[in-house]
PDB file of C-alpha atoms in Angstrom:
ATOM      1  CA  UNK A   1     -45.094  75.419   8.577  1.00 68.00           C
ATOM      2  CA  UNK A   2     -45.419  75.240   5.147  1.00 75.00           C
ATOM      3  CA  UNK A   3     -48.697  77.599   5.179  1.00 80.00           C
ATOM      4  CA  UNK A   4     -46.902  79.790   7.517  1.00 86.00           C
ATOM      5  CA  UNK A   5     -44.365  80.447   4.342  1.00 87.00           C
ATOM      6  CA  UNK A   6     -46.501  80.541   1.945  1.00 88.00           C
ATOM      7  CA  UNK A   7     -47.832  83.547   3.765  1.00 89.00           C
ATOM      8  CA  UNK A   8     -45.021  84.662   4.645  1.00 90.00           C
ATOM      9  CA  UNK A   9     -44.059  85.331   0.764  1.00 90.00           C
ATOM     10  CA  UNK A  10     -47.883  86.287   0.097  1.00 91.00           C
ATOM     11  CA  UNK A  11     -47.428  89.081   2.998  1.00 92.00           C
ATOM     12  CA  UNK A  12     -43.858  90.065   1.378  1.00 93.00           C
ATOM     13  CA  UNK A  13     -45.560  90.561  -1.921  1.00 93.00           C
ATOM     14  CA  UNK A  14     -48.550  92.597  -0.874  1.00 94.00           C
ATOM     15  CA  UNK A  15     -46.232  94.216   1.345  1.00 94.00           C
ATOM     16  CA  UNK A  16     -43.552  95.650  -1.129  1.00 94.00           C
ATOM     17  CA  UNK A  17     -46.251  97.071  -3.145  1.00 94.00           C
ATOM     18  CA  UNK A  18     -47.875  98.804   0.144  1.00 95.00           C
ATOM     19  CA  UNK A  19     -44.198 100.225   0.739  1.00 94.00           C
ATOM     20  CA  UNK A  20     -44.128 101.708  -2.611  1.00 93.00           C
ATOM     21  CA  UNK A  21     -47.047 103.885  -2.367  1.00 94.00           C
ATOM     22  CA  UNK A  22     -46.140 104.405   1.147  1.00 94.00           C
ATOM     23  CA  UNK A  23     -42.635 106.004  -0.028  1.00 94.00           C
ATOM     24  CA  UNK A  24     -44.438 108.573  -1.880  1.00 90.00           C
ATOM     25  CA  UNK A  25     -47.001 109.582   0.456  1.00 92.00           C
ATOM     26  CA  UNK A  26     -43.495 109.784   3.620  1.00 92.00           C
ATOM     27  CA  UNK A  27     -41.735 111.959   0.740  1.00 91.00           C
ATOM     28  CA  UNK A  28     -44.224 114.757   0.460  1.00 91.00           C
ATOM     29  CA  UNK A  29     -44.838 115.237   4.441  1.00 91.00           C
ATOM     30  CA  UNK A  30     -41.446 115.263   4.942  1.00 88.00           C
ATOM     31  CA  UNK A  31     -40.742 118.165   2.554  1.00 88.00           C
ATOM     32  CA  UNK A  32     -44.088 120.318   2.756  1.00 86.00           C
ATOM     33  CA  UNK A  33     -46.166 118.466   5.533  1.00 87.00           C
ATOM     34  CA  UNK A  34     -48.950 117.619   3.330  1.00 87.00           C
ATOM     35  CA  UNK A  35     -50.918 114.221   3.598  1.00 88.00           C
ATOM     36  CA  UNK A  36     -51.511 114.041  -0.732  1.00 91.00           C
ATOM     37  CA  UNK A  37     -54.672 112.030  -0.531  1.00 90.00           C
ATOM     38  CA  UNK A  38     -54.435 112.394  -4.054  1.00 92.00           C
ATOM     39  CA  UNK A  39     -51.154 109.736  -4.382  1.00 94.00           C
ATOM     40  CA  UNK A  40     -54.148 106.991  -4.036  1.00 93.00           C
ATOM     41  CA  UNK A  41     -55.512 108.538  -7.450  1.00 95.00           C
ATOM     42  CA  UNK A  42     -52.379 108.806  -9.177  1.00 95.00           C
ATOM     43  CA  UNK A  43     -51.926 104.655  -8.180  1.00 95.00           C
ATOM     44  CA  UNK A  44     -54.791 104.455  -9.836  1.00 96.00           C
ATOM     45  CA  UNK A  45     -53.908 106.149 -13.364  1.00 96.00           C
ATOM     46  CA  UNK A  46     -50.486 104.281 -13.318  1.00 96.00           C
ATOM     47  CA  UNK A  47     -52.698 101.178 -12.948  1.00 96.00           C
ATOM     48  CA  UNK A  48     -54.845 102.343 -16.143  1.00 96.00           C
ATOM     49  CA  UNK A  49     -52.215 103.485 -18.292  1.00 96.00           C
ATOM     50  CA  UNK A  50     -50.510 100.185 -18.163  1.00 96.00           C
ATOM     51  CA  UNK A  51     -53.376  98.519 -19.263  1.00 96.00           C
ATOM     52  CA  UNK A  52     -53.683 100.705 -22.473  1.00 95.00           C
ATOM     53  CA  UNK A  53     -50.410 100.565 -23.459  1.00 95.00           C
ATOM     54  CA  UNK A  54     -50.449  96.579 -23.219  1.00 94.00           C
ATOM     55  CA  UNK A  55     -53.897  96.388 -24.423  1.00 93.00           C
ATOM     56  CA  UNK A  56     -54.294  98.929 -26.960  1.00 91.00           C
ATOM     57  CA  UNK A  57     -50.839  98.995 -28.401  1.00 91.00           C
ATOM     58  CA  UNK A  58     -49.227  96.081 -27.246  1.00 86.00           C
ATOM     59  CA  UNK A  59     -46.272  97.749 -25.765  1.00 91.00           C
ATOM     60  CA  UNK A  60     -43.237  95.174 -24.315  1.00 93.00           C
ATOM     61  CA  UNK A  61     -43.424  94.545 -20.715  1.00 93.00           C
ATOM     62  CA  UNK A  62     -40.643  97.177 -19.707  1.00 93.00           C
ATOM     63  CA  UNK A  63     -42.402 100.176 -21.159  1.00 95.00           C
ATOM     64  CA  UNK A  64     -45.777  99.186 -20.090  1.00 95.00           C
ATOM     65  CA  UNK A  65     -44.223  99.918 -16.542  1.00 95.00           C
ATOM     66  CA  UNK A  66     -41.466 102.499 -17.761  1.00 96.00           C
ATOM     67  CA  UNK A  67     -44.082 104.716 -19.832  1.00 96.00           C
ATOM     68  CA  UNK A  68     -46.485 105.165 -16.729  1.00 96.00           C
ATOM     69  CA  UNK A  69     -44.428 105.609 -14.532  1.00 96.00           C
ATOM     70  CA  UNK A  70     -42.557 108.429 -16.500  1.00 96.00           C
ATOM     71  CA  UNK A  71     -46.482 110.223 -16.699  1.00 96.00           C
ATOM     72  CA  UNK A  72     -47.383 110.099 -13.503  1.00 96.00           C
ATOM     73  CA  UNK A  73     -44.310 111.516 -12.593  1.00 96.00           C
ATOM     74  CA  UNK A  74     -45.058 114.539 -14.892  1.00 96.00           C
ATOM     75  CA  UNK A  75     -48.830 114.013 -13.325  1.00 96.00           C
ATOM     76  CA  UNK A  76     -47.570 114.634  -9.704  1.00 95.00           C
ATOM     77  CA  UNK A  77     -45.653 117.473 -10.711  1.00 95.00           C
ATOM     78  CA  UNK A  78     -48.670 119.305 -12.606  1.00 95.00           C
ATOM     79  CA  UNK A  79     -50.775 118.669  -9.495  1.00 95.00           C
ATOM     80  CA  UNK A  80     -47.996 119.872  -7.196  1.00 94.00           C
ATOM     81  CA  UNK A  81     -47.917 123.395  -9.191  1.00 94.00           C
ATOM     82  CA  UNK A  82     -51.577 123.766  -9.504  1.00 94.00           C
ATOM     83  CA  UNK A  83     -53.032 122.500  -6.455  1.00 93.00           C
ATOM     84  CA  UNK A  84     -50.822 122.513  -3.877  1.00 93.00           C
ATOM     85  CA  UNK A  85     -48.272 125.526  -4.902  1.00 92.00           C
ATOM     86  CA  UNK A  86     -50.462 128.662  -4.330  1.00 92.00           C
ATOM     87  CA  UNK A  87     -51.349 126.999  -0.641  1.00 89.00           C
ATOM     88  CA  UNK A  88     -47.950 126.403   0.406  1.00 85.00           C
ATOM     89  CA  UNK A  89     -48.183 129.721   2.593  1.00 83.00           C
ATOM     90  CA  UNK A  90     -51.731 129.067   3.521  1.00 85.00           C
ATOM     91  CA  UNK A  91     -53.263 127.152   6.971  1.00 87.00           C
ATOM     92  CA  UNK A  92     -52.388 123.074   7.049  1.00 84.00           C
ATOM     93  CA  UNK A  93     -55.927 122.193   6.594  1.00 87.00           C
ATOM     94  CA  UNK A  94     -56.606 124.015   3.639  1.00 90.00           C
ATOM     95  CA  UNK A  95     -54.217 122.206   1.827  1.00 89.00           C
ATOM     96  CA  UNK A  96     -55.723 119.025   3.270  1.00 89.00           C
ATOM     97  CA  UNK A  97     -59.028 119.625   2.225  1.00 93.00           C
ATOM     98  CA  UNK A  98     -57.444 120.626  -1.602  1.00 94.00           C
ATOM     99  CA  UNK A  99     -55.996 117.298  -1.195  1.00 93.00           C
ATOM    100  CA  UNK A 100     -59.399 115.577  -0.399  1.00 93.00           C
ATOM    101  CA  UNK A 101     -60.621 117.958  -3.265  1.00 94.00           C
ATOM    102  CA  UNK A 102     -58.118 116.344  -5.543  1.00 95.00           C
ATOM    103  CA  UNK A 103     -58.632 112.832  -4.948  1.00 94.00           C
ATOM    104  CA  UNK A 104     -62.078 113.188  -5.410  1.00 95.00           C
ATOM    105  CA  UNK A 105     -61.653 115.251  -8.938  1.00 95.00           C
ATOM    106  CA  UNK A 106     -59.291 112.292 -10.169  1.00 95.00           C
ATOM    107  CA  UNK A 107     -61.927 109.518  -9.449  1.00 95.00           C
ATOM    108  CA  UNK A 108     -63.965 111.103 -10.745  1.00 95.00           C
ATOM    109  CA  UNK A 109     -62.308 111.954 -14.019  1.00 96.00           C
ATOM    110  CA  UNK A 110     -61.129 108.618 -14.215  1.00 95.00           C
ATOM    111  CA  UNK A 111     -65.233 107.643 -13.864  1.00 95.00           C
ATOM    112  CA  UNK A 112     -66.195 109.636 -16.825  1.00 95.00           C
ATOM    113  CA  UNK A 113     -62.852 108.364 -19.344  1.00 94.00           C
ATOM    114  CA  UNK A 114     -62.718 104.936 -18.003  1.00 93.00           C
ATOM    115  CA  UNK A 115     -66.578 103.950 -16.914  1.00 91.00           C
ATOM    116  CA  UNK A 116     -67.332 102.359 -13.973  1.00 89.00           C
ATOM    117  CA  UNK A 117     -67.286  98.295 -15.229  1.00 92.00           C
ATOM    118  CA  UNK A 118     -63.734  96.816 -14.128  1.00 93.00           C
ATOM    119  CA  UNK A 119     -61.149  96.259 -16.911  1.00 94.00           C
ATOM    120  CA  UNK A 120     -58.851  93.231 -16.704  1.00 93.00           C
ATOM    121  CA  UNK A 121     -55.304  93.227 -16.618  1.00 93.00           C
ATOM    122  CA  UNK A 122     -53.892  91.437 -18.607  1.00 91.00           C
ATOM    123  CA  UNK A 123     -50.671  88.870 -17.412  1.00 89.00           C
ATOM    124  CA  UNK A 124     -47.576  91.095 -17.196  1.00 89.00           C
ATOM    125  CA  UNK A 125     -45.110  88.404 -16.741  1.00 87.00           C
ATOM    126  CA  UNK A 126     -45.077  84.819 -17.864  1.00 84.00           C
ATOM    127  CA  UNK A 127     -46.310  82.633 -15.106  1.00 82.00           C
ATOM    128  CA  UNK A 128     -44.402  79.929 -14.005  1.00 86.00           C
ATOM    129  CA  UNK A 129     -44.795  78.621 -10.521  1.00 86.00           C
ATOM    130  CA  UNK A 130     -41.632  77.336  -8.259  1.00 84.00           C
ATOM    131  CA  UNK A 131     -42.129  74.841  -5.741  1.00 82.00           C
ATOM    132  CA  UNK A 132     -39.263  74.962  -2.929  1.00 77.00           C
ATOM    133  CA  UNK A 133     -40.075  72.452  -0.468  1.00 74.00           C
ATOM    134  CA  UNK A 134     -44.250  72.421  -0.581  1.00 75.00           C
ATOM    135  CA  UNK A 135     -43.964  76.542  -0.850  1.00 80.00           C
ATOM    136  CA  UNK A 136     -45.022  77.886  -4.056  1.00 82.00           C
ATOM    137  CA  UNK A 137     -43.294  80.858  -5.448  1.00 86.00           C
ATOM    138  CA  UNK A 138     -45.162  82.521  -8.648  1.00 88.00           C
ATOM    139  CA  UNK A 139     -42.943  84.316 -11.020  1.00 88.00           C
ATOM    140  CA  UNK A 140     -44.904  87.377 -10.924  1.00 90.00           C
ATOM    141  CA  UNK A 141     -44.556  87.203  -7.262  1.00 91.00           C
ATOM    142  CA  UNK A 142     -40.757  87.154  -7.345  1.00 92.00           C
ATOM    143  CA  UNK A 143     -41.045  90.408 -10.438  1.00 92.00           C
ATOM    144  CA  UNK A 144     -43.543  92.045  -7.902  1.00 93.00           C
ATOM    145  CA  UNK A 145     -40.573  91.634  -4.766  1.00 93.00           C
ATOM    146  CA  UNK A 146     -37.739  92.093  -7.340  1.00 93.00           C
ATOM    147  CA  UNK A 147     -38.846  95.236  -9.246  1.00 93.00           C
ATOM    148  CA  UNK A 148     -40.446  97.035  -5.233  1.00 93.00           C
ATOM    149  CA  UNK A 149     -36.962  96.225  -3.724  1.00 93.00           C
ATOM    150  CA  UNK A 150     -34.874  97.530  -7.202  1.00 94.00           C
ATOM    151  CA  UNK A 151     -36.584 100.994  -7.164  1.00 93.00           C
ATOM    152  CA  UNK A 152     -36.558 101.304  -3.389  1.00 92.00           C
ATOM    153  CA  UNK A 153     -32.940 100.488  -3.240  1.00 92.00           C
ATOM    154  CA  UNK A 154     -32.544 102.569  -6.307  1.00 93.00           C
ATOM    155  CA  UNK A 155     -34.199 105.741  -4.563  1.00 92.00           C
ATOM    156  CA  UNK A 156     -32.208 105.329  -0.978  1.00 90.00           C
ATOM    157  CA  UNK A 157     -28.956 105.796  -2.817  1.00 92.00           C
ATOM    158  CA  UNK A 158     -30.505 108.825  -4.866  1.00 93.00           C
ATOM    159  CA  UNK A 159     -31.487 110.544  -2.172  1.00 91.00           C
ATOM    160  CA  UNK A 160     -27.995 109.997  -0.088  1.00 90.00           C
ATOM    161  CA  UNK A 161     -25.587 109.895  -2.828  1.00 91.00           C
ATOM    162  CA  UNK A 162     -26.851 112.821  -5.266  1.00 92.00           C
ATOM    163  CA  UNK A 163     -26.691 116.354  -5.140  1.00 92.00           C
ATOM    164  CA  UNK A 164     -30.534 116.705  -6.048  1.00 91.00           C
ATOM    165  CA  UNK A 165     -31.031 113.947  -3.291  1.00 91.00           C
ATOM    166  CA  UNK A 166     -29.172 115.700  -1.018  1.00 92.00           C
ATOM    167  CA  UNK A 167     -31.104 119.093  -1.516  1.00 92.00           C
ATOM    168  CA  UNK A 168     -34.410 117.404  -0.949  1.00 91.00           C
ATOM    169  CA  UNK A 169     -33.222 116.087   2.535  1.00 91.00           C
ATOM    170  CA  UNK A 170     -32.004 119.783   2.797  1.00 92.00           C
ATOM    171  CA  UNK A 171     -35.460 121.059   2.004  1.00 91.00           C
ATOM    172  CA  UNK A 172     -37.039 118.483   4.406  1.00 89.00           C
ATOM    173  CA  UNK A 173     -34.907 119.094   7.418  1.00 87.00           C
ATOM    174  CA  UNK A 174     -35.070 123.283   7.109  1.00 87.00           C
ATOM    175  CA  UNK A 175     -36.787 125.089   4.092  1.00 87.00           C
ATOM    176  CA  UNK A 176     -35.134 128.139   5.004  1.00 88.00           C
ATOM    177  CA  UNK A 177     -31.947 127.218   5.722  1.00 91.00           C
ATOM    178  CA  UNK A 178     -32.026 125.669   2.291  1.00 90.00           C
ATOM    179  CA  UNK A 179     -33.167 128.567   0.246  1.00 90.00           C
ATOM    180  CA  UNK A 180     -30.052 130.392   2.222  1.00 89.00           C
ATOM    181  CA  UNK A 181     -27.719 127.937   0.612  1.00 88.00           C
ATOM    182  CA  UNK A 182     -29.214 128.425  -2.821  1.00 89.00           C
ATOM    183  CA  UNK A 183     -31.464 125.323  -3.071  1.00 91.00           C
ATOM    184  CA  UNK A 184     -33.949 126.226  -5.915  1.00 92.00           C
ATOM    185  CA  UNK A 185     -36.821 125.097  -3.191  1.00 92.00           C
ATOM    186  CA  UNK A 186     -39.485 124.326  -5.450  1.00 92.00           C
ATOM    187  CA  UNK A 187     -37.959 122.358  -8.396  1.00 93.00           C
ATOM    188  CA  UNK A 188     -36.734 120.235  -5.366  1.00 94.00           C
ATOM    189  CA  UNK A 189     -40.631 119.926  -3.927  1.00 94.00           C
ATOM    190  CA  UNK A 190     -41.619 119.577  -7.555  1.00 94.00           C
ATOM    191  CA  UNK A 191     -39.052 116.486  -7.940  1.00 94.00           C
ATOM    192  CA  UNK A 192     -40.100 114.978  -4.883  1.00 94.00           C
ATOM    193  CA  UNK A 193     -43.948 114.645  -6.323  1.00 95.00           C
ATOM    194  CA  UNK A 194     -42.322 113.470  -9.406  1.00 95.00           C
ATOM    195  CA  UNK A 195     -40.459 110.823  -7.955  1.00 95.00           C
ATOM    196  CA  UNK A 196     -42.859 109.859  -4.729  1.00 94.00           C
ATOM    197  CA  UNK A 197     -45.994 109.682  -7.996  1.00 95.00           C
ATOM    198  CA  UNK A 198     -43.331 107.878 -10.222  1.00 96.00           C
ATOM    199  CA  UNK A 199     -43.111 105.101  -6.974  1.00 95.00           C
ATOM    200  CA  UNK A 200     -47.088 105.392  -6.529  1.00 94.00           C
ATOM    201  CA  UNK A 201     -47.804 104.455 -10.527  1.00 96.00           C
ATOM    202  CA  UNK A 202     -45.335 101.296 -10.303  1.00 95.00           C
ATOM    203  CA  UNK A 203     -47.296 100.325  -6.889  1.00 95.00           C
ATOM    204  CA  UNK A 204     -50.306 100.728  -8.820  1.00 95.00           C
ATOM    205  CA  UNK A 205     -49.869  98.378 -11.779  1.00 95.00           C
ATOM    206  CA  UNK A 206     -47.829  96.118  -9.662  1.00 94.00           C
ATOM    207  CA  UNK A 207     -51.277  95.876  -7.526  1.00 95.00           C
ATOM    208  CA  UNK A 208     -53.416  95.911 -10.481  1.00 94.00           C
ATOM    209  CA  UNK A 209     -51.373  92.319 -11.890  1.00 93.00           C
ATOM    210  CA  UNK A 210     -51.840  91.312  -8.274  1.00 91.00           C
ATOM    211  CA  UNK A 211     -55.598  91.651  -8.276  1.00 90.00           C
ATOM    212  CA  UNK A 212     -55.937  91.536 -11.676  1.00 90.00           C
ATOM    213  CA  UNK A 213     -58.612  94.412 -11.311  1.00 92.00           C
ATOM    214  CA  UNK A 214     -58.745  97.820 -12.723  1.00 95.00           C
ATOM    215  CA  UNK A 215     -61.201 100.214 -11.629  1.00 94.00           C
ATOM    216  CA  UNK A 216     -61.704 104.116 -11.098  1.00 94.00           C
ATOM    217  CA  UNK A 217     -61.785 103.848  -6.773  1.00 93.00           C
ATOM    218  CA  UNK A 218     -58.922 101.167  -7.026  1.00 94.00           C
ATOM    219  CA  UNK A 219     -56.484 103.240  -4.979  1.00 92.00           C
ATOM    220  CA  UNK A 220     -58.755 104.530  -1.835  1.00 92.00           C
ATOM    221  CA  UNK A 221     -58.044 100.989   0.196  1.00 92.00           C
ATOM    222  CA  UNK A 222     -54.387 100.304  -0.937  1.00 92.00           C
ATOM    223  CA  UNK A 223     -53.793 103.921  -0.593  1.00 92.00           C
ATOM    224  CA  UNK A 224     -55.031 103.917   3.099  1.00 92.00           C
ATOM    225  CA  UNK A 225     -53.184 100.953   3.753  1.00 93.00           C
ATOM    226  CA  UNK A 226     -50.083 102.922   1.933  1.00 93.00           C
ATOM    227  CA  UNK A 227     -50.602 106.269   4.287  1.00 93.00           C
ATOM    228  CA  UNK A 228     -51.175 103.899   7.732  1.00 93.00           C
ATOM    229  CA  UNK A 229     -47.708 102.091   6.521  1.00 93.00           C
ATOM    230  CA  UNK A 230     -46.235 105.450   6.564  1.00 92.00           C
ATOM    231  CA  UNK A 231     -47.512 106.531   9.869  1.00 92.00           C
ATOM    232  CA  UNK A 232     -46.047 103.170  10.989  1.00 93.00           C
ATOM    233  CA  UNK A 233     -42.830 103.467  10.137  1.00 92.00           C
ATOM    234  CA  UNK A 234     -42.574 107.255  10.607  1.00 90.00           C
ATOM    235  CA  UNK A 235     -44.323 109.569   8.392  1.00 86.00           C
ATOM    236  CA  UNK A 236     -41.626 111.902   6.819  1.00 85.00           C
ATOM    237  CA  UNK A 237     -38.986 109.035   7.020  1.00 88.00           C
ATOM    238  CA  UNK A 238     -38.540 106.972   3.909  1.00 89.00           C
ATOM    239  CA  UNK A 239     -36.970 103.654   5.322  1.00 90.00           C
ATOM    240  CA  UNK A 240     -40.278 104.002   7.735  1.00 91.00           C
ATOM    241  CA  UNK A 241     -42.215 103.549   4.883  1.00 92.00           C
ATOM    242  CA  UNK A 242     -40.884 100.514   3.361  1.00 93.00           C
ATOM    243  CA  UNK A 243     -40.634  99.088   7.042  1.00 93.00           C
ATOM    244  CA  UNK A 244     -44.276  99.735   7.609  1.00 93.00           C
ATOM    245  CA  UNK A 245     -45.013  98.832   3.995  1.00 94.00           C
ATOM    246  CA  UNK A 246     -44.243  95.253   4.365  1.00 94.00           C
ATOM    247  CA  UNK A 247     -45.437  95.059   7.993  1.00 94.00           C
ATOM    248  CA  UNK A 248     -49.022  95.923   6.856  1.00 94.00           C
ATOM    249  CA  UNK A 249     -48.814  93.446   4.095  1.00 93.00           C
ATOM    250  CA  UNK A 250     -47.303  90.967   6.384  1.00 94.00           C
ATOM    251  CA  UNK A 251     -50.439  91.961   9.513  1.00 93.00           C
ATOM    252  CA  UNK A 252     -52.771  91.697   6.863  1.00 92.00           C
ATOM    253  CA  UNK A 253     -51.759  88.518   5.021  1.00 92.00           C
ATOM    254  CA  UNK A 254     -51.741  86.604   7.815  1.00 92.00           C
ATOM    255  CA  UNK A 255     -55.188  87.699   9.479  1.00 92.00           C
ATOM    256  CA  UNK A 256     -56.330  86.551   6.303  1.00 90.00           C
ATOM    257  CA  UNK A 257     -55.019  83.260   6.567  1.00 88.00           C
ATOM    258  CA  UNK A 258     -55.554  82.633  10.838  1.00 88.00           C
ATOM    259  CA  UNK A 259     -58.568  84.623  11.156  1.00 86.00           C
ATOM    260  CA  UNK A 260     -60.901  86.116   8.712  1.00 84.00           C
ATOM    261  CA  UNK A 261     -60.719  88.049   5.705  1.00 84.00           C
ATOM    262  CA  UNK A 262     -63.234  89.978   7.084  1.00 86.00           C
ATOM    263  CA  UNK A 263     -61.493  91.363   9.773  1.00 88.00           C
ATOM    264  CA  UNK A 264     -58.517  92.085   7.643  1.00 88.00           C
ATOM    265  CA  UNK A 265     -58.896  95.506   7.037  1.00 89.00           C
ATOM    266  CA  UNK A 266     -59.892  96.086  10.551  1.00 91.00           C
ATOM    267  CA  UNK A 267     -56.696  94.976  12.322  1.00 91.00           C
ATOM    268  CA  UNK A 268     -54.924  96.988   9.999  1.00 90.00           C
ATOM    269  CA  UNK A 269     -57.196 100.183  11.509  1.00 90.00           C
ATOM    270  CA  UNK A 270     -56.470  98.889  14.371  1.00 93.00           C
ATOM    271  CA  UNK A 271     -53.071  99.441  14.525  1.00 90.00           C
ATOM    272  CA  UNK A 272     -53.079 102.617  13.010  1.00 89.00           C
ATOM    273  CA  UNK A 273     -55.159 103.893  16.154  1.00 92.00           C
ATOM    274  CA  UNK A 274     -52.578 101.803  18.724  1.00 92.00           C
ATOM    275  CA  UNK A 275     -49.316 103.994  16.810  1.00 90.00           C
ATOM    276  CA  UNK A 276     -51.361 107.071  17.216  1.00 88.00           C
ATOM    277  CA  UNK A 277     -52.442 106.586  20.977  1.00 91.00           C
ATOM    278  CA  UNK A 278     -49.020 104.735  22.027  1.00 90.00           C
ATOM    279  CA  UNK A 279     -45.985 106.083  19.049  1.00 88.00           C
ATOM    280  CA  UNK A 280     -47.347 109.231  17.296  1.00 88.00           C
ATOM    281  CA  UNK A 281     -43.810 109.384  15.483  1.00 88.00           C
ATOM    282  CA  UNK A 282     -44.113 105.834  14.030  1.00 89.00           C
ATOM    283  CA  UNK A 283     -41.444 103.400  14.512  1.00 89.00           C
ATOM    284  CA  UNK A 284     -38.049 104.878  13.048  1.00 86.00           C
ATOM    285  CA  UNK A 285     -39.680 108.264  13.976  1.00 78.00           C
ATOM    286  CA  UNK A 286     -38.445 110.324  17.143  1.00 71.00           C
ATOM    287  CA  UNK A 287     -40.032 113.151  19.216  1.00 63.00           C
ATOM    288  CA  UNK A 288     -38.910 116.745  18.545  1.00 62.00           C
ATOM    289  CA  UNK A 289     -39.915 120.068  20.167  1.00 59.00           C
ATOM    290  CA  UNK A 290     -41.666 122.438  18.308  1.00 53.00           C
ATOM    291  CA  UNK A 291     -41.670 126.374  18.873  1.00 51.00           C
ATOM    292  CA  UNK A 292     -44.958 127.603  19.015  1.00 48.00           C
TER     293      UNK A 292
END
């Protein structure tokens, strides 16, 4: 029992940082119906600014996550206007392959500034460990929980208590309907990569403390884990994501601990191809007609 809880708080922790990234990839399908395999990328700068600002200039622990988070916000937003504006008009797939195209451009540019050789993060959070009943908690573990469910909580009641929150479900339900009711369409798609990147960064150095790791292809896996959370749960729907956020973490947590670690990342594959066969619309999703 007392393994079973440990992993039980091992698969919460993994799993609020999956539901994180997941938010931001579920944000930008459900307002343009793009899959942004760039969001993986812009985990991955989050992850690197963080360590410069607590490396380099020994920022305090609230702006190391504050500062990045504010960037990659402005980040998603530049990519949104350059890449993905001019093709909003254009066929679906050429927007996914500028996606691809984008992704691969970041790594890449984070190859060439950064190097290849790992960089270490350094400890975030002082490290204390509670023991409640033969369970131990870490500190950074409860931060990592804490800080996931704070800004998740923090976005559900932006997005249904503002008026800017209330535009982008406006966009997201019917883009024309909105720009008939005077919705300035693309500063709401534009704030929707700011905040969904904002999410992704604070994923990303909440992964990178985690692992300790940071590296230029850091966000391909926990990114794919991210977008398979969010077909989960319901691509398009943001409580989807967090709900398939922290069931990945939880699947894969404890396949780690009763089976292998090597068949980890296959389960989780697994199940992606089982909600695609059997529950296309993910779990909070539900099945609409379409006019062709």
């Amino acid at each position: 029992m007392d393994l079973f809880l440990q992993q039980l708080i091992n698969g919460l922790n993994v799993g609020s940082i999956y539901a994180l990234i997941a938010i931001g990839y579920t944000m930008v399908y459900g307002i343009i119906k793009l899959i942004n395999f760039a969001h993986g990328e812009i985990m991955m700068f989050g992850a690197y600014f963080a360590f410069i600002f607590a490396t380099s200039f020994g920022m305090p622990v609230w702006a190391v996550i504050l500062v990045p988070m504010i960037i990659m916000a402005l980040a998603g937003v530049a990519v949104e206007f350059i890449a993905y504006r001019p093709l909003r008009d254009a066929p679906r797939l050429s927007a996914l392959i500028t996606a691809i195209g984008v992704s691969l451009f970041l790594q890449n540019l984070a190859l060439l500034i950064f190097k290849a050789d790992p960089k270490v993060m350094p400890k975030l959070f002082p490290e204390t460990i509670i023991n409640l009943g033969g369970v131990e908690i870490s500190s950074t573990t409860l931060v990592t929980i804490g800080l996931s469910l704070f800004f998740m909580v923090l976005l559900d009641l932006y997005i249904r208590k503002t008026k800017q929150g209330r535009a982008v479900r406006a966009v997201s339900e019917d883009k024309d309907a909105a720009i008939l009711m005077g919705i300035n369409v693309d500063r709401t798609i534009s704030l929707t990569f700011a905040m969904g990147s904002a999410l992704g960064a604070l994923g990303g150095i909440l992964y990178s403390v985690a692992y300790v790791q940071v590296f230029p292809t850091m966000g391909v896996m926990p990114g794919l884990k991210a977008f398979i959370a969010a077909v989960l749960g319901g691509i398009g729907i943001i409580p989807g994501a967090m709900l398939g956020g922290f069931i990945i973490g939880m699947v894969e947590t404890m396949t780690k601990a009763y089976l292998s670690t090597t068949w980890a990342d296959a389960i989780v594959y697994i199940i992606l191809i089982l909600v695609l066969l059997f529950k296309p619309t993910g779990i909070l999703g539900k099945n609409t007609r379409e006019k062709v």
